[in-house]
C-alpha cells in the first residue's frame, strides 16, 4: 500500500488533510460551484468534513484505492486533490479549489504533482499506466486544467456520471505516462464558463 506522502513544488505543498483542517474544509465545501460540479454532500456540514478527514482519507490510503491531499499555499488550505478509484494500474483525478484561489494556476500545479506521483515507479509513486479525468458536461474550468496538463480528450459519455442520485452526462479525458505534459490538441472548443448558481 502507498504510504501517505507529501508532494512539494514551487508554490504548492500537497499533504494529508488533518483534524485541524475540518472547519476550513467545511467552509470551502459550502461553495455553490463545488456543490454544482462535484459529488460532495450538499448542503455540506461540519460532520461531513470530520468524516472525510477521520475516515475517508485514512481508509483511502490504507486500502491503496484512494490517495487524498490537501493543497496548501501561502500557509492556507486552498483546496483538495485526489487520485481515486485506483485499480488495475489506473486512477482518477479529482479536485476542488476555494474560490479565492482560482484563476492563478494553483490547481494546474497541484495536478502536475499528483500526476507525476501517480506515474512514478513504486515505492516512490503508484506506477499507474493511465489517469482518467471525468467532469460533468459544462465544467469548463475543470476541463481547462485537464487540457493544460496534457490530458487527451475522449468524448462525452451520456449518463456517465452520478451526482446525488441523478445520472448526468459527462466529459472524459485520460493521460498516460508517455503523453507530453502540455496542452493537448483535439479538445472541442470549451463553452464559456458557467456562472456559479
Ligand atoms: C476546477 C477548478 C479547480 C479550476 O480552478 P482554476 O483556478 O481555474 O485552475 P488553476 O488553478 O489551474 O488556474 C488556471 C487559471 O489560472 C491562470 N494562471 C495563472 N497563472 C498560471 C500558471 N502559472 N499556470 C497555469 N495557469 C495559470 C490560467 O490562465 C487559468 O485561467 P484560464 O483558464 O482563464 O486561462 C475550480 O474552478 C473549482 O474548484 N471548481 C469547483 C469544483 C470543481 O469543478 N472541481 C472539478 C470537478 S471535475
Short mmCIF file of C-alpha atoms and ligand atoms in Angstrom, two decimals:
data_model
loop_
_atom_site.label_atom_id
_atom_site.label_comp_id
_atom_site.label_asym_id
_atom_site.label_seq_id
_atom_site.Cartn_x
_atom_site.Cartn_y
_atom_site.Cartn_z
CA UNK A 1 0.00 0.00 0.00
CA UNK A 2 1.22 3.54 -0.69
CA UNK A 3 2.45 5.40 2.37
CA UNK A 4 0.88 8.85 2.86
CA UNK A 5 3.38 11.17 1.23
CA UNK A 6 3.90 14.91 0.93
CA UNK A 7 4.48 16.39 -2.55
CA UNK A 8 6.09 19.80 -2.97
CA UNK A 9 6.53 22.25 -5.86
CA UNK A 10 7.49 25.92 -6.04
CA UNK A 11 4.12 27.24 -4.94
CA UNK A 12 2.12 24.37 -3.50
CA UNK A 13 2.50 21.62 -0.94
CA UNK A 14 0.26 18.57 -1.05
CA UNK A 15 -0.09 16.97 2.38
CA UNK A 16 -2.57 14.79 4.18
CA UNK A 17 -5.70 16.60 5.45
CA UNK A 18 -5.85 16.51 9.25
CA UNK A 19 -8.22 17.37 12.09
CA UNK A 20 -7.08 20.99 12.15
CA UNK A 21 -8.43 21.30 8.57
CA UNK A 22 -12.02 20.26 9.35
CA UNK A 23 -13.51 23.72 9.76
CA UNK A 24 -11.75 25.08 6.69
CA UNK A 25 -12.90 22.11 4.56
CA UNK A 26 -16.48 22.60 5.73
CA UNK A 27 -16.28 26.31 4.93
CA UNK A 28 -14.90 25.81 1.41
CA UNK A 29 -17.21 22.92 0.52
CA UNK A 30 -20.23 25.12 1.11
CA UNK A 31 -19.23 26.99 -2.08
CA UNK A 32 -22.04 26.63 -4.65
CA UNK A 33 -19.62 25.87 -7.51
CA UNK A 34 -18.16 22.92 -5.59
CA UNK A 35 -21.68 21.61 -4.92
CA UNK A 36 -22.58 22.18 -8.58
CA UNK A 37 -19.65 20.28 -10.10
CA UNK A 38 -18.61 17.62 -7.58
CA UNK A 39 -20.22 14.82 -5.60
CA UNK A 40 -19.65 16.35 -2.14
CA UNK A 41 -22.78 16.32 0.05
CA UNK A 42 -24.98 19.38 -0.34
CA UNK A 43 -25.68 21.09 1.99
CA UNK A 44 -22.19 20.40 3.35
CA UNK A 45 -21.96 20.13 7.14
CA UNK A 46 -19.04 20.07 9.59
CA UNK A 47 -19.71 16.36 10.21
CA UNK A 48 -19.13 15.69 6.51
CA UNK A 49 -15.67 17.24 6.78
CA UNK A 50 -14.99 15.34 10.01
CA UNK A 51 -15.94 12.04 8.37
CA UNK A 52 -13.81 12.87 5.37
CA UNK A 53 -10.70 13.62 7.45
CA UNK A 54 -11.27 10.91 10.06
CA UNK A 55 -12.42 8.02 7.84
CA UNK A 56 -12.38 8.58 4.07
CA UNK A 57 -8.80 9.85 3.88
CA UNK A 58 -7.09 7.29 6.20
CA UNK A 59 -9.15 4.40 4.80
CA UNK A 60 -8.28 5.50 1.28
CA UNK A 61 -4.54 5.49 1.91
CA UNK A 62 -4.72 2.24 3.92
CA UNK A 63 -6.61 0.41 1.18
CA UNK A 64 -4.46 1.76 -1.65
CA UNK A 65 -7.62 2.74 -3.54
CA UNK A 66 -7.68 6.48 -2.83
CA UNK A 67 -4.87 8.98 -2.23
CA UNK A 68 -6.04 12.38 -0.94
CA UNK A 69 -4.03 15.53 -0.36
CA UNK A 70 -4.84 18.99 0.93
CA UNK A 71 -3.42 21.66 -1.37
CA UNK A 72 -1.61 24.23 0.76
CA UNK A 73 -0.25 27.52 -0.47
CA UNK A 74 0.61 30.73 1.36
CA UNK A 75 0.07 28.82 4.62
CA UNK A 76 -3.60 28.16 3.88
CA UNK A 77 -5.62 25.13 2.77
CA UNK A 78 -6.50 26.23 -0.76
CA UNK A 79 -8.16 23.04 -1.99
CA UNK A 80 -8.15 19.27 -2.23
CA UNK A 81 -6.86 16.83 -4.82
CA UNK A 82 -7.17 13.07 -5.03
CA UNK A 83 -6.34 10.04 -7.09
CA UNK A 84 -9.32 7.75 -6.66
CA UNK A 85 -10.74 4.51 -7.98
CA UNK A 86 -7.20 3.10 -8.12
CA UNK A 87 -7.24 -0.36 -9.68
CA UNK A 88 -5.51 -2.29 -12.41
CA UNK A 89 -2.86 0.43 -12.72
CA UNK A 90 -5.38 3.16 -13.40
CA UNK A 91 -6.68 6.03 -11.26
CA UNK A 92 -8.99 9.02 -11.49
CA UNK A 93 -8.03 12.61 -10.69
CA UNK A 94 -10.44 14.69 -8.62
CA UNK A 95 -10.10 18.21 -7.22
CA UNK A 96 -11.64 21.40 -5.88
CA UNK A 97 -10.26 24.80 -5.04
CA UNK A 98 -11.50 27.56 -2.72
CA UNK A 99 -12.96 30.42 -4.80
CA UNK A 100 -10.32 32.94 -3.67
CA UNK A 101 -7.50 30.75 -5.02
CA UNK A 102 -8.96 30.22 -8.50
CA UNK A 103 -7.53 31.70 -11.68
CA UNK A 104 -3.89 31.56 -10.56
CA UNK A 105 -2.68 28.19 -11.78
CA UNK A 106 -2.71 26.59 -8.33
CA UNK A 107 -4.77 23.61 -9.49
CA UNK A 108 -2.71 23.06 -12.62
CA UNK A 109 0.43 22.93 -10.44
CA UNK A 110 -1.21 20.57 -7.94
CA UNK A 111 -2.47 18.32 -10.74
CA UNK A 112 1.01 18.06 -12.23
CA UNK A 113 2.36 16.95 -8.85
CA UNK A 114 -0.37 14.32 -8.41
CA UNK A 115 0.04 13.00 -11.96
CA UNK A 116 3.82 12.60 -11.61
CA UNK A 117 3.29 10.77 -8.32
CA UNK A 118 0.72 8.50 -9.99
CA UNK A 119 3.12 7.51 -12.78
CA UNK A 120 6.37 7.28 -10.76
CA UNK A 121 7.54 3.69 -10.14
CA UNK A 122 6.98 2.16 -6.73
CA UNK A 123 7.84 2.73 -3.90
CA UNK A 124 8.01 6.49 -4.61
CA UNK A 125 4.83 6.50 -6.69
CA UNK A 126 1.86 4.41 -7.73
CA UNK A 127 3.26 3.09 -11.04
CA UNK A 128 -0.07 3.72 -12.77
CA UNK A 129 -0.35 3.40 -16.55
CA UNK A 130 -3.41 5.60 -17.09
CA UNK A 131 -5.05 8.55 -15.36
CA UNK A 132 -8.69 9.35 -16.01
CA UNK A 133 -10.38 12.77 -15.79
CA UNK A 134 -14.18 12.92 -15.65
CA UNK A 135 -16.34 16.03 -15.24
CA UNK A 136 -19.98 16.93 -15.64
CA UNK A 137 -20.66 18.39 -19.09
CA UNK A 138 -20.21 22.16 -18.87
CA UNK A 139 -17.40 22.18 -16.28
CA UNK A 140 -15.13 24.32 -18.39
CA UNK A 141 -12.82 25.34 -15.53
CA UNK A 142 -12.04 21.70 -14.75
CA UNK A 143 -11.60 20.87 -18.44
CA UNK A 144 -9.14 23.74 -18.82
CA UNK A 145 -6.99 22.28 -16.03
CA UNK A 146 -7.07 18.77 -17.54
CA UNK A 147 -6.26 20.07 -21.01
CA UNK A 148 -3.44 22.32 -19.74
CA UNK A 149 -1.58 19.48 -18.03
CA UNK A 150 -1.82 17.13 -21.03
CA UNK A 151 -4.97 15.03 -20.68
CA UNK A 152 -6.26 13.75 -24.08
CA UNK A 153 -9.90 14.32 -24.93
CA UNK A 154 -12.01 11.14 -25.18
CA UNK A 155 -15.55 12.44 -25.52
CA UNK A 156 -18.95 12.73 -23.94
CA UNK A 157 -20.49 9.80 -22.08
CA UNK A 158 -24.28 10.22 -21.94
CA UNK A 159 -25.47 9.47 -18.42
CA UNK A 160 -21.90 8.55 -17.44
CA UNK A 161 -21.89 10.48 -14.17
CA UNK A 162 -23.85 10.12 -10.99
CA UNK A 163 -24.42 13.08 -8.70
CA UNK A 164 -26.67 12.87 -5.62
CA UNK A 165 -28.90 10.23 -7.13
CA UNK A 166 -29.14 11.70 -10.63
CA UNK A 167 -27.41 10.41 -13.76
CA UNK A 168 -25.82 13.17 -15.82
CA UNK A 169 -23.75 13.42 -18.99
CA UNK A 170 -20.00 13.65 -18.51
CA UNK A 171 -16.82 14.65 -20.32
CA UNK A 172 -13.89 12.26 -20.28
CA UNK A 173 -10.18 12.53 -20.94
CA UNK A 174 -7.14 10.49 -19.99
CA UNK A 175 -3.39 10.74 -19.63
CA UNK A 176 -0.73 8.07 -19.99
CA UNK A 177 2.87 8.24 -18.74
CA UNK A 178 4.27 8.79 -22.25
CA UNK A 179 1.92 11.69 -23.13
CA UNK A 180 3.51 15.17 -23.15
CA UNK A 181 2.54 17.25 -20.12
CA UNK A 182 1.46 20.22 -22.20
CA UNK A 183 -1.88 21.43 -23.57
CA UNK A 184 -3.22 18.65 -25.77
CA UNK A 185 -4.83 19.25 -29.15
CA UNK A 186 -8.09 17.53 -30.05
CA UNK A 187 -10.23 19.11 -27.34
CA UNK A 188 -13.51 20.65 -28.51
CA UNK A 189 -13.90 24.37 -28.08
CA UNK A 190 -14.87 24.73 -24.45
CA UNK A 191 -18.02 26.77 -23.89
CA UNK A 192 -17.80 29.88 -21.75
CA UNK A 193 -17.62 29.25 -18.06
CA UNK A 194 -20.96 28.83 -16.45
CA UNK A 195 -21.63 31.33 -13.71
CA UNK A 196 -21.93 29.79 -10.26
CA UNK A 197 -25.61 29.23 -9.43
C1 LIG B 1 -11.97 23.29 -11.40
C2 LIG B 1 -11.16 24.28 -10.57
C3 LIG B 1 -10.31 23.56 -9.56
C4 LIG B 1 -10.24 25.04 -11.55
O1 LIG B 1 -9.57 26.05 -10.85
P1 LIG B 1 -8.72 27.14 -11.63
O2 LIG B 1 -8.32 28.17 -10.66
O3 LIG B 1 -9.41 27.55 -12.87
O4 LIG B 1 -7.45 26.29 -12.07
P2 LIG B 1 -5.96 26.74 -11.98
O5 LIG B 1 -5.56 26.93 -10.57
O6 LIG B 1 -5.15 25.77 -12.76
O7 LIG B 1 -5.94 28.15 -12.68
C5 LIG B 1 -5.98 28.26 -14.05
C6 LIG B 1 -6.18 29.70 -14.42
O8 LIG B 1 -5.15 30.48 -13.83
C7 LIG B 1 -4.38 31.13 -14.86
N1 LIG B 1 -2.97 31.00 -14.47
C8 LIG B 1 -2.26 31.99 -13.90
N2 LIG B 1 -1.02 31.56 -13.65
C9 LIG B 1 -0.94 30.28 -14.07
C10 LIG B 1 0.10 29.31 -14.07
N3 LIG B 1 1.31 29.55 -13.58
N4 LIG B 1 -0.19 28.05 -14.55
C11 LIG B 1 -1.41 27.78 -15.04
N5 LIG B 1 -2.42 28.67 -15.06
C12 LIG B 1 -2.18 29.93 -14.60
C13 LIG B 1 -4.69 30.43 -16.14
O9 LIG B 1 -4.61 31.33 -17.21
C14 LIG B 1 -6.07 29.89 -15.90
O10 LIG B 1 -7.08 30.78 -16.27
P3 LIG B 1 -7.91 30.49 -17.61
O11 LIG B 1 -8.41 29.06 -17.50
O12 LIG B 1 -8.96 31.52 -17.60
O13 LIG B 1 -6.90 30.61 -18.71
C15 LIG B 1 -12.07 25.32 -9.84
O14 LIG B 1 -12.80 26.04 -10.80
C16 LIG B 1 -13.05 24.64 -8.88
O15 LIG B 1 -12.69 24.33 -7.76
N6 LIG B 1 -14.31 24.41 -9.33
C17 LIG B 1 -15.34 23.82 -8.49
C18 LIG B 1 -15.06 22.35 -8.21
C19 LIG B 1 -14.84 21.55 -9.48
O16 LIG B 1 -15.40 21.82 -10.51
N7 LIG B 1 -13.99 20.51 -9.37
C20 LIG B 1 -13.71 19.62 -10.50
C21 LIG B 1 -14.75 18.57 -10.67
S1 LIG B 1 -14.42 17.58 -12.12
#
